[in-house]
Short mmCIF file of C-alpha atoms and ligand atoms in Angstrom, two decimals:
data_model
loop_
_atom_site.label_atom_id
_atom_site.label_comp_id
_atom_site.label_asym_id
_atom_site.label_seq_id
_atom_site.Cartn_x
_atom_site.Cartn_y
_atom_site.Cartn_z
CA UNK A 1 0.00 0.00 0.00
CA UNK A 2 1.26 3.40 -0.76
CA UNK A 3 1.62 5.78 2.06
CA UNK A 4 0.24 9.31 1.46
CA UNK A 5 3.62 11.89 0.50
CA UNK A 6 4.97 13.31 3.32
CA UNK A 7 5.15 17.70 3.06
CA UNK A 8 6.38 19.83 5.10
CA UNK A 9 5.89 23.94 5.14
CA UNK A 10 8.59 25.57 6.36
CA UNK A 11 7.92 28.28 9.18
CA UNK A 12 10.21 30.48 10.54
CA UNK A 13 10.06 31.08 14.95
CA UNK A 14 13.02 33.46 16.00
CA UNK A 15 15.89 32.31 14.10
CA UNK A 16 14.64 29.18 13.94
CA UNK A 17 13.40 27.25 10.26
CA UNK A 18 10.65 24.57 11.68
CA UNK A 19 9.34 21.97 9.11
CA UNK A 20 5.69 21.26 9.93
CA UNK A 21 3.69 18.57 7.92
CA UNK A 22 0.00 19.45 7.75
CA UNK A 23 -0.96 17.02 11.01
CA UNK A 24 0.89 19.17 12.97
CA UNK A 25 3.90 16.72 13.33
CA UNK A 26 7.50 18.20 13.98
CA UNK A 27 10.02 17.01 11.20
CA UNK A 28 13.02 19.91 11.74
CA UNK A 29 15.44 17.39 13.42
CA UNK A 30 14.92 14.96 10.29
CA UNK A 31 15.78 17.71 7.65
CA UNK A 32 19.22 20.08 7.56
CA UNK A 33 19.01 23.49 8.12
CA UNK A 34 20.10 24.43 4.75
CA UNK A 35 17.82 22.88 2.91
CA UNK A 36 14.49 24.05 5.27
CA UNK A 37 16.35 27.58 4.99
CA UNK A 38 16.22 27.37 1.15
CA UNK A 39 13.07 26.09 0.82
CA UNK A 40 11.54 28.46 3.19
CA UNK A 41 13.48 31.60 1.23
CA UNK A 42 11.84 30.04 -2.01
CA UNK A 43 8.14 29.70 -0.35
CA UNK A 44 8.08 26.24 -1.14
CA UNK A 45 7.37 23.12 0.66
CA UNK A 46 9.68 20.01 1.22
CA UNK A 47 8.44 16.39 0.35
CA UNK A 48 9.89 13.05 2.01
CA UNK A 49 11.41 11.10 -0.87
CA UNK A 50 13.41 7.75 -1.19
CA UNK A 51 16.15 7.25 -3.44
CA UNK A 52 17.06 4.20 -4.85
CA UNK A 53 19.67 3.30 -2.09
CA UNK A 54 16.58 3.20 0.22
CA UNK A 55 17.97 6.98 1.97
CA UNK A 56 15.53 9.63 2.36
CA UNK A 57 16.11 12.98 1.33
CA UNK A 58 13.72 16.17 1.08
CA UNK A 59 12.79 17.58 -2.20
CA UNK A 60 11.50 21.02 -2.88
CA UNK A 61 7.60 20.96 -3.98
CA UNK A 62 4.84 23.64 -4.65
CA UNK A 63 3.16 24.43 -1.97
CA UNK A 64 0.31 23.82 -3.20
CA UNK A 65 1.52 20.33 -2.40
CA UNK A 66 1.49 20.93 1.18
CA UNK A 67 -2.33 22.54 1.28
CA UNK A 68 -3.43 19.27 -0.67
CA UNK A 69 -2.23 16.75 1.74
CA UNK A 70 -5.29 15.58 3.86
CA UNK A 71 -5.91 17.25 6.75
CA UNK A 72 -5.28 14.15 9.27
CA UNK A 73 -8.66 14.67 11.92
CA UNK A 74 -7.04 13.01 14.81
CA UNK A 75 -2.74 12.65 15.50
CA UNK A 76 -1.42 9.38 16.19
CA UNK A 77 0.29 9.45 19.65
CA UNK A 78 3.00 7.13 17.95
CA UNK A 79 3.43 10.03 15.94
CA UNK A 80 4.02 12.78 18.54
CA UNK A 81 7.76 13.66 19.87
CA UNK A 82 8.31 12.68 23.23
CA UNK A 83 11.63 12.71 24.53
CA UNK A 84 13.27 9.66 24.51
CA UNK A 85 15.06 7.52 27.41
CA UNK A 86 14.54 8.17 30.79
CA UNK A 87 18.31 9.04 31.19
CA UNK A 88 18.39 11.82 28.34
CA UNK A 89 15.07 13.46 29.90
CA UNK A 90 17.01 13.78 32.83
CA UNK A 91 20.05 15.13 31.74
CA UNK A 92 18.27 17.39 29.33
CA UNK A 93 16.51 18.85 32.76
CA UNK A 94 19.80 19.07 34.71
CA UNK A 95 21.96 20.78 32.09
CA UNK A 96 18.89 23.21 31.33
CA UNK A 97 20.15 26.14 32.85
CA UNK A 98 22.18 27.19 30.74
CA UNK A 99 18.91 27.57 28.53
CA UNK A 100 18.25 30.53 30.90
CA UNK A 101 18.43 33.70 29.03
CA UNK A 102 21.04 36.11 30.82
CA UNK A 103 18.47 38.41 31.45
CA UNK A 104 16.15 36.89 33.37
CA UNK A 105 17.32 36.66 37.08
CA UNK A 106 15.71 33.38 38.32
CA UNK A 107 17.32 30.78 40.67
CA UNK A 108 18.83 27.88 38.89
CA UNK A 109 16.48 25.25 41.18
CA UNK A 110 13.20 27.27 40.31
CA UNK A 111 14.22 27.14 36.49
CA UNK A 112 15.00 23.66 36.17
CA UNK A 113 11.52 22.99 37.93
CA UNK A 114 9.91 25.02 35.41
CA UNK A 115 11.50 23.13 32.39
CA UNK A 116 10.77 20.16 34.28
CA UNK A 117 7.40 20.95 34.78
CA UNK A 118 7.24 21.67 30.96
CA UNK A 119 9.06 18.85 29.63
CA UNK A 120 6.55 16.52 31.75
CA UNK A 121 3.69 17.81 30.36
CA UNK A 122 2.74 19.73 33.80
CA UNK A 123 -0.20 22.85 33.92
CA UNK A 124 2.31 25.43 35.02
CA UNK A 125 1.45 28.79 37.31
CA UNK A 126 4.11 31.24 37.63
CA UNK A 127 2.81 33.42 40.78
CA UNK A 128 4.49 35.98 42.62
CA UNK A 129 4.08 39.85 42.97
CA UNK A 130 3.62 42.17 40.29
CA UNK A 131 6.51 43.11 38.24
CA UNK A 132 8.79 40.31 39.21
CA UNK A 133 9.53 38.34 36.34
CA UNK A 134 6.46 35.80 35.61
CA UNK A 135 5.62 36.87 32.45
CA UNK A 136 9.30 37.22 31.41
CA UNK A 137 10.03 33.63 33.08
CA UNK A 138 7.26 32.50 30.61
CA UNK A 139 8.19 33.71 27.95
CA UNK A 140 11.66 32.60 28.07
CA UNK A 141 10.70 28.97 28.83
CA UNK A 142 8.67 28.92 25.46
CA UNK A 143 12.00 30.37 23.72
CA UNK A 144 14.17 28.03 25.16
CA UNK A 145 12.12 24.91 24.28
CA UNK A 146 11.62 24.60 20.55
CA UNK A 147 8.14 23.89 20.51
CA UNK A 148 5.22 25.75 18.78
CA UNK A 149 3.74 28.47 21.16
CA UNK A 150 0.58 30.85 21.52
CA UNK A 151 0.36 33.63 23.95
CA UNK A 152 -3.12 34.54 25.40
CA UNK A 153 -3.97 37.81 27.68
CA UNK A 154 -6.89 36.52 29.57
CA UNK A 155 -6.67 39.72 31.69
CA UNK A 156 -7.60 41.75 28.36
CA UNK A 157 -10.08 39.47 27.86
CA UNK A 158 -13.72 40.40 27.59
CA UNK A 159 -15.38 38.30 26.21
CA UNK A 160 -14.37 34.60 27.05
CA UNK A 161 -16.71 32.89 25.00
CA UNK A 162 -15.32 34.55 21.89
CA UNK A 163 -11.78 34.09 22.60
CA UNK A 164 -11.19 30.78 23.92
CA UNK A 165 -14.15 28.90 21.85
CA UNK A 166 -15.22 31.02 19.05
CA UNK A 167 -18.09 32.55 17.11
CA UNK A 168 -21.14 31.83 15.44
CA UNK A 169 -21.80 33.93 11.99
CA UNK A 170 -24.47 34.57 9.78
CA UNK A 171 -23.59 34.41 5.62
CA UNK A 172 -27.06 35.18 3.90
CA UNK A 173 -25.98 31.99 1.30
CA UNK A 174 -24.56 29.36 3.57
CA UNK A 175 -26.27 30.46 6.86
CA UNK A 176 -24.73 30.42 10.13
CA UNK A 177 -21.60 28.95 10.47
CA UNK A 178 -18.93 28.74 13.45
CA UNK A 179 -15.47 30.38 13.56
CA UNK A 180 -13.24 28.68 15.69
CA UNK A 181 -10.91 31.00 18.14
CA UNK A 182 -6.92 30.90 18.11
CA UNK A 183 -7.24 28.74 21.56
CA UNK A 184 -8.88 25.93 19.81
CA UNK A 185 -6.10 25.85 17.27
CA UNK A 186 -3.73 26.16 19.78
CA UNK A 187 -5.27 23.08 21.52
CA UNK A 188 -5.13 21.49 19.07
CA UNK A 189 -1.27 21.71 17.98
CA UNK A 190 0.65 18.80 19.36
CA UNK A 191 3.32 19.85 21.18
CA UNK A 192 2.25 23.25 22.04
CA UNK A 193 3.09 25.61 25.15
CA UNK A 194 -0.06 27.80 25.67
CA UNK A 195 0.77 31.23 27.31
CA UNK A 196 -2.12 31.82 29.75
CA UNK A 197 -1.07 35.39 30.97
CA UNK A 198 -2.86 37.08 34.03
CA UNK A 199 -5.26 34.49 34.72
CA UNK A 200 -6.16 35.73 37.81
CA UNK A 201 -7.34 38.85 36.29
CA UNK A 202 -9.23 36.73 33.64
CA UNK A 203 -13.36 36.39 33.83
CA UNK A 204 -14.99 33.58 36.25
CA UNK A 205 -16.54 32.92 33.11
CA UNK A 206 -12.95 31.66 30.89
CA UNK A 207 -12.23 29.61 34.84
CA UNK A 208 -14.78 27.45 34.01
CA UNK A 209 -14.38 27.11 30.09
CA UNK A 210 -10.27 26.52 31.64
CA UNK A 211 -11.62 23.84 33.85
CA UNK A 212 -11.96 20.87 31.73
CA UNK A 213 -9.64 21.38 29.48
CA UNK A 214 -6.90 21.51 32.17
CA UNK A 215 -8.20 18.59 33.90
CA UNK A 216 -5.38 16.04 33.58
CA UNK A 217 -8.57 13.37 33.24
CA UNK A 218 -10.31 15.54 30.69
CA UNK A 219 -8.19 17.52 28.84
CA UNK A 220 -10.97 18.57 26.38
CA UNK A 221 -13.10 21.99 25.37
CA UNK A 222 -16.75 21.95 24.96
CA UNK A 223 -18.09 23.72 21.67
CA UNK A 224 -21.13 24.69 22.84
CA UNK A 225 -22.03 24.12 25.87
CA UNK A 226 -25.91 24.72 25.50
CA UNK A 227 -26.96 22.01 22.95
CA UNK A 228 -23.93 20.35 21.36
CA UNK A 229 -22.09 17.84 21.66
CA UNK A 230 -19.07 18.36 19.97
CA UNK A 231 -15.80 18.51 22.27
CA UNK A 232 -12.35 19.36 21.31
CA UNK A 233 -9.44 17.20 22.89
CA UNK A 234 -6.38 19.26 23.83
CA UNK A 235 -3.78 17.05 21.93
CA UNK A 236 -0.94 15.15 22.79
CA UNK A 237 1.82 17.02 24.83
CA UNK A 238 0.39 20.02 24.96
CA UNK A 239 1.42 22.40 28.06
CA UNK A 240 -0.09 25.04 29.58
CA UNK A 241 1.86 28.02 31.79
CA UNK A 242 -0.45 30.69 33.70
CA UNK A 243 0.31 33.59 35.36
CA UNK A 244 -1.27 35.09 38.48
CA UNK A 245 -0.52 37.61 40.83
CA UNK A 246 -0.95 35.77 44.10
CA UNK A 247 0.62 37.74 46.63
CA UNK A 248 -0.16 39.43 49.97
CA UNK A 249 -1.15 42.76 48.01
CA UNK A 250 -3.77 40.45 45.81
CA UNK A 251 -5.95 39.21 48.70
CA UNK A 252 -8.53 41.77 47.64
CA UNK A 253 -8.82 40.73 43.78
CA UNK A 254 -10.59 37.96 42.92
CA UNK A 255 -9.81 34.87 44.46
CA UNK A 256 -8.97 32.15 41.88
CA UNK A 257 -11.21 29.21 42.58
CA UNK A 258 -9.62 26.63 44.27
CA UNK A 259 -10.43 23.93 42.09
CA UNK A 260 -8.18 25.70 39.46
CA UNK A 261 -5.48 26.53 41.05
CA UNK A 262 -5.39 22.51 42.17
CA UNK A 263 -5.08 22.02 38.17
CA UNK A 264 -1.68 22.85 38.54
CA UNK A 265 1.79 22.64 39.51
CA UNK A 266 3.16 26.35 41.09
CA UNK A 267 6.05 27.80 40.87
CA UNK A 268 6.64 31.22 42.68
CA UNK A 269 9.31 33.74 41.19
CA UNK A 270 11.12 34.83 44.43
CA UNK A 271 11.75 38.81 44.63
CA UNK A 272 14.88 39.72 43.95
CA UNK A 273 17.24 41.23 46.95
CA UNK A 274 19.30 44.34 46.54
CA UNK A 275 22.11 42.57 45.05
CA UNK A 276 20.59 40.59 42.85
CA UNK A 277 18.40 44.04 41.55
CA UNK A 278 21.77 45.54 41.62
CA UNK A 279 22.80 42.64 38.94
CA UNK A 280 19.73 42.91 36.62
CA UNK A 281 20.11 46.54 36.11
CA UNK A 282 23.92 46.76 35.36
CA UNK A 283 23.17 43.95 32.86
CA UNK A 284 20.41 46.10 31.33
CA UNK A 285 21.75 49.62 31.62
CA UNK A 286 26.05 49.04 32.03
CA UNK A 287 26.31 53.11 30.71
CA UNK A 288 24.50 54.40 33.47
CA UNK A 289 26.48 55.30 36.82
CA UNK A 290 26.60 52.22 38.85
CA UNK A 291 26.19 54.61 41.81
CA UNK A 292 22.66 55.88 40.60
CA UNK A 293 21.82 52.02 39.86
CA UNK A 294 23.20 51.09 43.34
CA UNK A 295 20.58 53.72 44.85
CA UNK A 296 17.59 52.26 42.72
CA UNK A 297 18.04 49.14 44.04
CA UNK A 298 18.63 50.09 47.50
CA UNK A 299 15.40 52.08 47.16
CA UNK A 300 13.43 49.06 46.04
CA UNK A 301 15.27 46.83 48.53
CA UNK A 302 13.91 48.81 51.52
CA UNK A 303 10.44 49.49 50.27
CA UNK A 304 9.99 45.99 50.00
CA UNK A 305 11.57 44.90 53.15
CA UNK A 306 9.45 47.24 54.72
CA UNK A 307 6.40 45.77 53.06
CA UNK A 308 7.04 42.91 54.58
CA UNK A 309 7.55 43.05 58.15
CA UNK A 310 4.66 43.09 60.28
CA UNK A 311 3.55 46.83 61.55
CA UNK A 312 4.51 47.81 58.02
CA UNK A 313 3.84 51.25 57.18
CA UNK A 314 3.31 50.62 53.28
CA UNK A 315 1.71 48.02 51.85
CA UNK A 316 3.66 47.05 49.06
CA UNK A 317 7.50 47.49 47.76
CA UNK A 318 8.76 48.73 44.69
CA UNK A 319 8.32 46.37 42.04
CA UNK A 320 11.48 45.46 39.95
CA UNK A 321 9.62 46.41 36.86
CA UNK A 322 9.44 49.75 38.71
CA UNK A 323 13.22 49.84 39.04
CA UNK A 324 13.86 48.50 35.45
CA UNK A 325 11.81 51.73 34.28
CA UNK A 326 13.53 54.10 36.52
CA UNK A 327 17.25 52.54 35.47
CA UNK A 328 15.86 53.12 32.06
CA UNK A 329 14.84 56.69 32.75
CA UNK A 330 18.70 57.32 33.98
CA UNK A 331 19.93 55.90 30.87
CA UNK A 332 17.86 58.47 28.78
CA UNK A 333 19.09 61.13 31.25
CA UNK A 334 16.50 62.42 33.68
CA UNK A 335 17.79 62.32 37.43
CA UNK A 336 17.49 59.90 40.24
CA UNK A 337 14.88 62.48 41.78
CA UNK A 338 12.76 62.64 38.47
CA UNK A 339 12.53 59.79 38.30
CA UNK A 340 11.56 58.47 41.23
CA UNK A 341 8.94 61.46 41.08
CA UNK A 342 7.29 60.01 38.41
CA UNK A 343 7.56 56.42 38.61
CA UNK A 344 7.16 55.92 42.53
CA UNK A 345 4.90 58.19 44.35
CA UNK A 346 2.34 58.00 42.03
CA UNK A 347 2.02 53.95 43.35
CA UNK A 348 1.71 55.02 47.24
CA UNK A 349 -1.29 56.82 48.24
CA UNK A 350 -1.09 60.38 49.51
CA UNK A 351 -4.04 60.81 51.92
CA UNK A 352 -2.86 61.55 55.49
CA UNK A 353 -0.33 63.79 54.78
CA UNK A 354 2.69 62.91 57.40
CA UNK A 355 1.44 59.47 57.76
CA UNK A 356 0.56 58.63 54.40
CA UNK A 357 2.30 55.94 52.72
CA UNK A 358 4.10 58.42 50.18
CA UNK A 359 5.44 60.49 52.93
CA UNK A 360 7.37 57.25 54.02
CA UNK A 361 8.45 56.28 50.84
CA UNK A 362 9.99 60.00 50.26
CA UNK A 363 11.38 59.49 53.31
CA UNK A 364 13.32 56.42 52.28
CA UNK A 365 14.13 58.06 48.77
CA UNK A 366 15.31 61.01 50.18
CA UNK A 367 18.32 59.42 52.19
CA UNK A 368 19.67 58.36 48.12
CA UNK A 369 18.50 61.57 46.60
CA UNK A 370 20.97 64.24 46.56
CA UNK A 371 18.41 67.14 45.93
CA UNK A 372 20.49 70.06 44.67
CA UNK A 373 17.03 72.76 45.22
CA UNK A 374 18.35 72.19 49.20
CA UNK A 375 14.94 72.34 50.56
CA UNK A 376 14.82 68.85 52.48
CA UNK A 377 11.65 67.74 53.09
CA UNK A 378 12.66 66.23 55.95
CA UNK A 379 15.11 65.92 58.40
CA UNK A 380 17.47 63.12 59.43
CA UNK A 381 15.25 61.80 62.56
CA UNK A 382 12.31 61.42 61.07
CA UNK A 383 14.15 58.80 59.16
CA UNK A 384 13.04 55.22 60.44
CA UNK A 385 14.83 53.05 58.01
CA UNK A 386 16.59 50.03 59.20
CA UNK A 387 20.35 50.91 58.91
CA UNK A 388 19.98 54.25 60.82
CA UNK A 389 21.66 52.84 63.81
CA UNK A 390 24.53 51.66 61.45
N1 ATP B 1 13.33 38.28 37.80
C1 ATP B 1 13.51 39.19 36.84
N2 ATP B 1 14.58 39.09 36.01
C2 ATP B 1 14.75 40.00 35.04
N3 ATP B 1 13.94 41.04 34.80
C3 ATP B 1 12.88 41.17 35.59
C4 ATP B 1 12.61 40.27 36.64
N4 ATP B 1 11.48 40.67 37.27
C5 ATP B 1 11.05 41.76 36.63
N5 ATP B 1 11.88 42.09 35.62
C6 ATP B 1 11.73 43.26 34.75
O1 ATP B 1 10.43 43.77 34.97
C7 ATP B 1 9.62 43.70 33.79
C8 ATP B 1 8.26 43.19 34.15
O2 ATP B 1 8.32 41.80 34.41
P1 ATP B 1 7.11 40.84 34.10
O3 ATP B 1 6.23 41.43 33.07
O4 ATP B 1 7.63 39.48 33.83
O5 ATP B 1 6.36 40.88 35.51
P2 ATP B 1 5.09 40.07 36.00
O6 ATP B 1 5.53 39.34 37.20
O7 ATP B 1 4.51 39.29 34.88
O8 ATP B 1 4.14 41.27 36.43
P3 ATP B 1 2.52 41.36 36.49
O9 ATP B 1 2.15 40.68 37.75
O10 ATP B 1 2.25 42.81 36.54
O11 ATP B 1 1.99 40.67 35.28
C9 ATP B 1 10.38 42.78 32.85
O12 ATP B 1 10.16 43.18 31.53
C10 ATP B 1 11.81 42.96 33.28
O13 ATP B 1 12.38 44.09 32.66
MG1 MG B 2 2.72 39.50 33.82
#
């Protein structure tokens, strides 16, 4: 019996040429990069052939090859990468760090867990204050595994229905007819990581669409949940990452029902300390004064500190996306104290004058912020930082 041809389209992720046949099956490791590079500068497609010696090599076709090759309904688990051998799973995991982009500051133990987490197939939720790196720590786990990827903002989200299922349309000459959303594609795309930003911000309503399809015994979306009975399974090695803020400032946001958060495995990006902060931003900005970066850091260092203990007199720190922008404000050459002007007080409420929560934070600012005007606002004892006794 004759097989059906084997075609591949060519699509390009990052640097990266990926061959794709039209089930959705992976072939890049099978074909050499020059040859999916040419074929993807020529628009064409790449079909499996057999010489006479019995090799296979990959020959350039029309694409309108590829679009004719049946559209396989279901994909044949034998089909479907998995890594291979116990032994190279695990060494793939423990040598993963270097995978790490040098930007992202992230403990080497948390990382491997997330790749871990990924590699086994694992729902993933990156929680942790805002502005600490859970969205970044996302995104660079879908750029260091080569596997196809779709991002979804369920914070943005409105209408939940219509992003994560689809929509029903009316065409005078065919009548109503449905139009799938992104998500079920993305389900649908062995292999995939699925980006579920800010899910804690997302509607109750996209929880419980999220519910069975993250169910490690369901694993399937509902079309319509009113009369049909049509139900999508997510395919085979599909993986999904979430973010949520779930911190101590989030206790008054929605709650995200238990019963979802049990779904999956959780993985909290740790703050970073002034060191580490110190680190990130002399990687990001090396121009700017490491003096004024020093001071940044410090500044977000104590804020949060002070966040933390327990008769705290503001109720959250500095976030380090807060000190990223500031470093970045230096760099295009506004002061330490315009900066901070801008980007901090506006984040700590005003009301109480003397004992509002801005008042303190000047307070701490002030003791980095050489204010050339001279009018202090305050004066060096009504300073309660830490290291006054130093
Ligand atoms: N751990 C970190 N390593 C490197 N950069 C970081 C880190 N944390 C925060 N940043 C910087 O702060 C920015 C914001 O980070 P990110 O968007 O990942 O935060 P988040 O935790 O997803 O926040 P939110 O809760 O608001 O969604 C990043 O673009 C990066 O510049
Ligand atoms: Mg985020």
């Amino acid at each position: 019996m004759n097989n059906p041809p084997i075609i591949v389209e060519i699509i390009k992720s990052g640097n990266r040429f990926n061959a794709w046949d039209s089930s959705g099956k992976k072939w890049t490791t099978e074909i050499g990069t020059g040859t999916r590079k040419k074929a993807y500068n020529a628009g064409m497609a790449l079909e499996r052939r057999t010489g006479k010696t019995g090799k296979t090599y990959w020959w350039k076709v029309s694409m309108d090859n590829f679009k004719s090759t049946p559209n396989l309904p279901t994909v044949n688990t034998n089909e479907v990468e998995v890594p291979e051998g116990h032994e190279e799973v695990v060494d793939f995991i423990m040598n993963s760090y270097g995978l790490k982009p040098a930007g992202l500051f992230m403990n080497e133990l948390k990382w491997k867990y997330l790749i871990r987490s990924a590699v086994r197939g694992k729902n993933i939720m990156m929680t942790g204050q805002a502005g600490c790196g859970k969205t970044l720590a996302a995104k660079s786990l879908i750029n260091a595994l080569d596997r196809p990827n779709f991002y979804f903002n369920l914070g943005a989200t409105q209408d939940p229905r219509a992003s994560l299922i689809g929509n029903v349309h009316f065409n005078k000459n065919t009548g109503t007819y449905f139009s799938e959303a992104l998500f079920i594609k993305a389900i649908k795309t062995p292999n995939a990581i699925i980006l579920l930003d800010e899910l804690t911000r997302a509607h109750p309503d996209a929880w419980n669409i999220l519910m069975s399809v993250l169910d490690y015994g369901q694993r399937y979306i509902r079309l319509d949940e009113a009369d049909g009975q049509a139900t999508i399974k997510v395919a085979d090695g599909v993986t999904f990452v979430a973010t949520a803020n779930i911190g101590n400032e989030y206790t008054a946001t929605r709650q995200l029902d238990k019963a979802l958060l049990d779904r999956f495995t959780v993985i909290e990006m740790d703050l970073l300390n002034d060191e580490e902060e110190f680190d990130l931003l002399t990687y990001m900005f090396p121009t700017v004064d490491s003096d004024l970066l020093n001071n940044v850091a410090n500044i977000s260092f104590l804020t949060r500190t002070e966040s933390l203990t327990e008769n705290a007199r503001i109720s959250s720190g500095i976030s380090t996306r807060t000190s990223v922008e500031i470093a970045g404000l230096l760099f295009d050459g506004f002061s330490l104290l315009e900066s901070v002007d801008i980007t901090i007080y506006p984040q700590y409420d005003a009301s109480g004058g003397v004992d509002s929560e801005r008042t303190f934070v000047k307070q701490i600012v002030q003791k980095f912020v050489s204010d050339s005007s001279g009018d202090e606002l305050f004066t060096d004892h009504d300073i309660e930082v830490e290291d006054e006794t130093a």
